[in-house]
Amino acid sequence: MKRKIYLFLMVFFSVITFAQKTVSGKITDEDGVAIPSASVTIEEPGKDAILAYGITNSKGEYKVSFTSSESNVDLKVKAFNQKSLTKQITNSDQNLTFKLQSEATEIKEVQLKTKMITSRGDTISYDLKAFDNKSDRTLADIMKKIPGIEVNADGTILYQGNAINKFYVEGKDLMEGGYGTITNSLPKDAIAKLEVLENHQPVKMLQGKIPSDAAAINIKLKKSVTMTGRGEVGSGFGDPWLWNVKLTPMFFSKKQQWVMNYKTNNMGEQVENEGNILAFGSPWEGRRGNASQNDWLNVETANTPNLPVKRYLFNNVHYLSANYLTNIDSKNEWELKANANYTNNTVEREDNVETIYSNGLSTVNTSTKNNFYTDKLKGELIFTKNAKKGFFKNTTTFSQFWNADRAVALRNNGIGNQATESPTSSFQNSLSTIIPWKEKMVNLKSYINYQDDRQTLEVSPASYMQFPYLKPKAQETDPDEYGFINFAPGTNAIQNFRIKTLDTSHSANISFTTKGWTFTPQIGVDFSTDKLNTNFDGLAVPTGPGDVQPDFSSSVYENNLTFTEIVPSASMGINYKSDTWSIFANVPVNLNNIKAEDDLRRVSKSLNKTTFTPNAFIQYSFASFFKASLSGNISNNFGDIQSAYAGYMLLSPSGFNVMDANNPIPEINTRSAGSRLEYRNPLNNLFFNVNYRISDTKRNLLSSPVLDPTTGFTLIQYKNQDNSSTSNSFSGEIGKYFPKFKSNISLNYRNSNTVSDAFFSNTEYEKQYESKNNSQSYGLKFNNTYFSWMSIDYNVSISRTKQENIGLPEGGKLAPNKGFNHNLSAFIYPLENHSIGFNWDQVNSSDGTRKFDNAFFDLSYQFAWSAKKIDFELKWMNIANRRVFETYNIQASKNAVEYTRIQLRPSQVMLTVKFNFK
């Protein structure tokens, strides 16, 4: 492993330190008048490949940096109505001024052409017309084909493999990270171009002082005042009757922007996550996150397949959202944003699972049917000032959940009806302000989060849960004897749960800049407290004389736990920004004070520890097209309330869970480092990146479950034994657009290795072992619009996972799990305004002996009424009417394999009318 790291670092540093040269100067005409917008390129002699390029500014000045092993290079200068110039120069730093001779350019034919990808400074612009085809209608349709840009299944936009930090429309952040609504519904006809803002610092006061390693996306519209949007209304044949409605009007101007959105369907399309925050901006803006529940209690849940969601999602969803932005001052510096969304969703799910354990003698068959009910409301109010001379942002968020889950589970021991009710209230307020003070900046931040979670799990009848327990002994020398809990006939088991959480963070810092360096000393304090209260309601009765059943009215089945964490901290931020270097580092010292208390369960534990958790990033830009970077960080985790409770809880119908009151507070230390090299060249439409990362995690405790002699249930104990896990991963991606063939192709590869210490325990033996996991994946993306009568999109991925348990008598190498997924979308245009579409999803899995192939086919016909910009689409989905998904998975924690059959959506036919609002 060390050899790999040293080799990679040697190559990395050799690249970034290889003799980079800079040529600068001025371009004028014969009279000495500066020539703006002249191009200056550097090429190796005899090779038709550009090493670097630059464009002269309004004063005729240029600057080009390049790297080459040749002793001489060719410098070429071109400008309109000037004679081109080529000169061979030495490979060295130099300042050169050129005078170009006038030469009238004879224009025989005027053709207006726009370059598909252009670059200016840290901004790369894409002309979307170069990448779309006749079947594309929205921004999301086109983005998936642009080199350097990738869109994940959850809607997250990646640039060069990393998530963006902002999504703007005309420079305004209306959606505050929840940009999925716009990408899915903004018509392509309204867009002038898409811009990628590399190394984007969203806080204007910090631009040029505090660097960023993330990119942002800005959408430029064709009109300064744009009323647009997208709508669909569809109905279909199926069981039951199908519908699909999407209405998303939008308005954009210099002072106001708004987006309204209503979507509902029962055809398997997941729309309720469009409002999720996908881009989190800068830490200087405060804290933001997606509100989530503390879901401790769960019904048994059916599996989901590795398929597009539309293949298996049985839903009935209504999603309504509104986003509004307006400037509230004459200078257009202050913005008010109001966002709200409401989700009402019902999901059905069903599976059948056969679990085969490694000894080959034990097989368990299960079946689960679920209904999940989501009822969620969120509101947000944001005040922002983002100017060169001041920054202020206050975000107030309220979220309310009324969720519920249902399950009917069939096991060897009968049928169980299960239900959870999960109401949650959440309030958050985040404030950050930066105040200029002479040549310095003062930043104050405050974050408050209060959340109240309630949950109730009910299992009917309670006798469905045939939990084994250790019977009391008459003599200590008597052998262990096990029985099953005998719940009273006709009774239910009810687990009640409530947790109140208060989380606050306050800090102050001051920044000062000198010679390009910015130093930011900061002090702060984080405080959080969780209060947990639980109880279990159930009745167990003896089966005969001498039989002693558990007493569920005992305090052993309750919790009244308080978990508090106070962390004062002091840190120093160090930042540097220049044309070629971006450096930032943070060096904090944290005073961790943790305390957990529950007197009745004998929980009284604390930890006081000082930790040093630095993080750093350095990036070097060279030869116009390359960026190389190194990063590293150290982090610590000391567990949470889930590692401290000591009263038994029925977290799921599969059994009671509890932690030993004597368990120490866990201490987890993680060290990670990574390197990255990326290349993006808009001149030849080529983008690639390679990444390597290694991390090492050390823990002070090793899980060692035992039987609790008091109750006979499993008691999760931890041994004071150091253990570790190490992982390293390598990934690479390359993408190129070929204008001559109107084709975009990208390849990606990832290899990940993880080695960790683990512990296995059953009634026969206990054993510590080493778990090794290797996963590899290969991917290809291709789209082509060369032919006017056809377009093709093709995605394929191949994966392979190997698991090895070293030290287990029945472990060793488990069968490798292999996967093959591909999607082919082809559109044929036989006549003007007519298109025929074909879609093929293929998902295969194998463990070396068994193989499961799952194929799905869709067919569509679309007529475009061009004058009204209305589309009529008839679509037949799942033509083969495949109703069940089959797969084979390794379950390393159980030392077993699972054969799974999951219910899928049947064949369905939809007629949809699609239109733009304007």
mmCIF file of N, CA, C and O in Angstrom, residues 62 280 353 384 428 517 565 578 730 772 782 838 863:
data_model
loop_
_atom_site.group_PDB
_atom_site.id
_atom_site.type_symbol
_atom_site.label_atom_id
_atom_site.label_comp_id
_atom_site.label_asym_id
_atom_site.label_seq_id
_atom_site.Cartn_x
_atom_site.Cartn_y
_atom_site.Cartn_z
ATOM 1 N N TYR A 62 -1.467 39.963 -22.927
ATOM 2 C CA TYR A 62 -1.741 38.533 -22.845
ATOM 3 C C TYR A 62 -0.785 37.889 -21.851
ATOM 4 O O TYR A 62 0.263 38.435 -21.515
ATOM 5 N N PHE A 280 -24.806 22.937 -1.112
ATOM 6 C CA PHE A 280 -24.817 23.494 0.239
ATOM 7 C C PHE A 280 -24.023 24.789 0.379
ATOM 8 O O PHE A 280 -23.849 25.293 1.479
ATOM 9 N N VAL A 353 -38.024 -13.410 0.225
ATOM 10 C CA VAL A 353 -36.577 -13.606 0.394
ATOM 11 C C VAL A 353 -36.307 -15.009 0.923
ATOM 12 O O VAL A 353 -36.933 -15.454 1.892
ATOM 13 N N THR A 384 -30.923 37.912 2.745
ATOM 14 C CA THR A 384 -29.529 37.847 2.308
ATOM 15 C C THR A 384 -29.058 39.199 1.785
ATOM 16 O O THR A 384 -29.781 39.876 1.041
ATOM 17 N N GLN A 428 -35.243 25.394 12.786
ATOM 18 C CA GLN A 428 -33.834 25.733 12.619
ATOM 19 C C GLN A 428 -33.694 27.218 12.312
ATOM 20 O O GLN A 428 -34.536 27.795 11.605
ATOM 21 N N TRP A 517 -2.232 36.504 1.258
ATOM 22 C CA TRP A 517 -2.583 35.532 2.301
ATOM 23 C C TRP A 517 -3.681 36.109 3.179
ATOM 24 O O TRP A 517 -3.651 37.286 3.541
ATOM 25 N N GLU A 565 -23.311 17.211 25.007
ATOM 26 C CA GLU A 565 -21.973 17.416 24.442
ATOM 27 C C GLU A 565 -21.691 18.910 24.345
ATOM 28 O O GLU A 565 -22.468 19.667 23.751
ATOM 29 N N SER A 578 -4.068 32.936 -5.822
ATOM 30 C CA SER A 578 -3.392 33.632 -6.908
ATOM 31 C C SER A 578 -3.888 33.031 -8.214
ATOM 32 O O SER A 578 -4.788 32.193 -8.230
ATOM 33 N N PHE A 730 -9.381 4.392 -5.980
ATOM 34 C CA PHE A 730 -8.874 5.087 -7.165
ATOM 35 C C PHE A 730 -10.024 5.224 -8.147
ATOM 36 O O PHE A 730 -10.800 4.285 -8.352
ATOM 37 N N LYS A 772 -12.304 -8.378 4.474
ATOM 38 C CA LYS A 772 -11.740 -7.697 3.304
ATOM 39 C C LYS A 772 -12.814 -7.556 2.235
ATOM 40 O O LYS A 772 -13.553 -8.497 1.952
ATOM 41 N N PHE A 782 -22.501 7.151 -23.852
ATOM 42 C CA PHE A 782 -22.348 7.521 -25.264
ATOM 43 C C PHE A 782 -23.668 8.095 -25.765
ATOM 44 O O PHE A 782 -24.741 7.543 -25.489
ATOM 45 N N PHE A 838 -37.444 4.098 -28.332
ATOM 46 C CA PHE A 838 -37.283 2.748 -27.794
ATOM 47 C C PHE A 838 -36.319 2.815 -26.617
ATOM 48 O O PHE A 838 -35.247 3.416 -26.704
ATOM 49 N N PHE A 863 -45.803 13.107 -31.220
ATOM 50 C CA PHE A 863 -46.070 14.078 -32.279
ATOM 51 C C PHE A 863 -45.904 15.474 -31.692
ATOM 52 O O PHE A 863 -46.491 15.806 -30.656
#
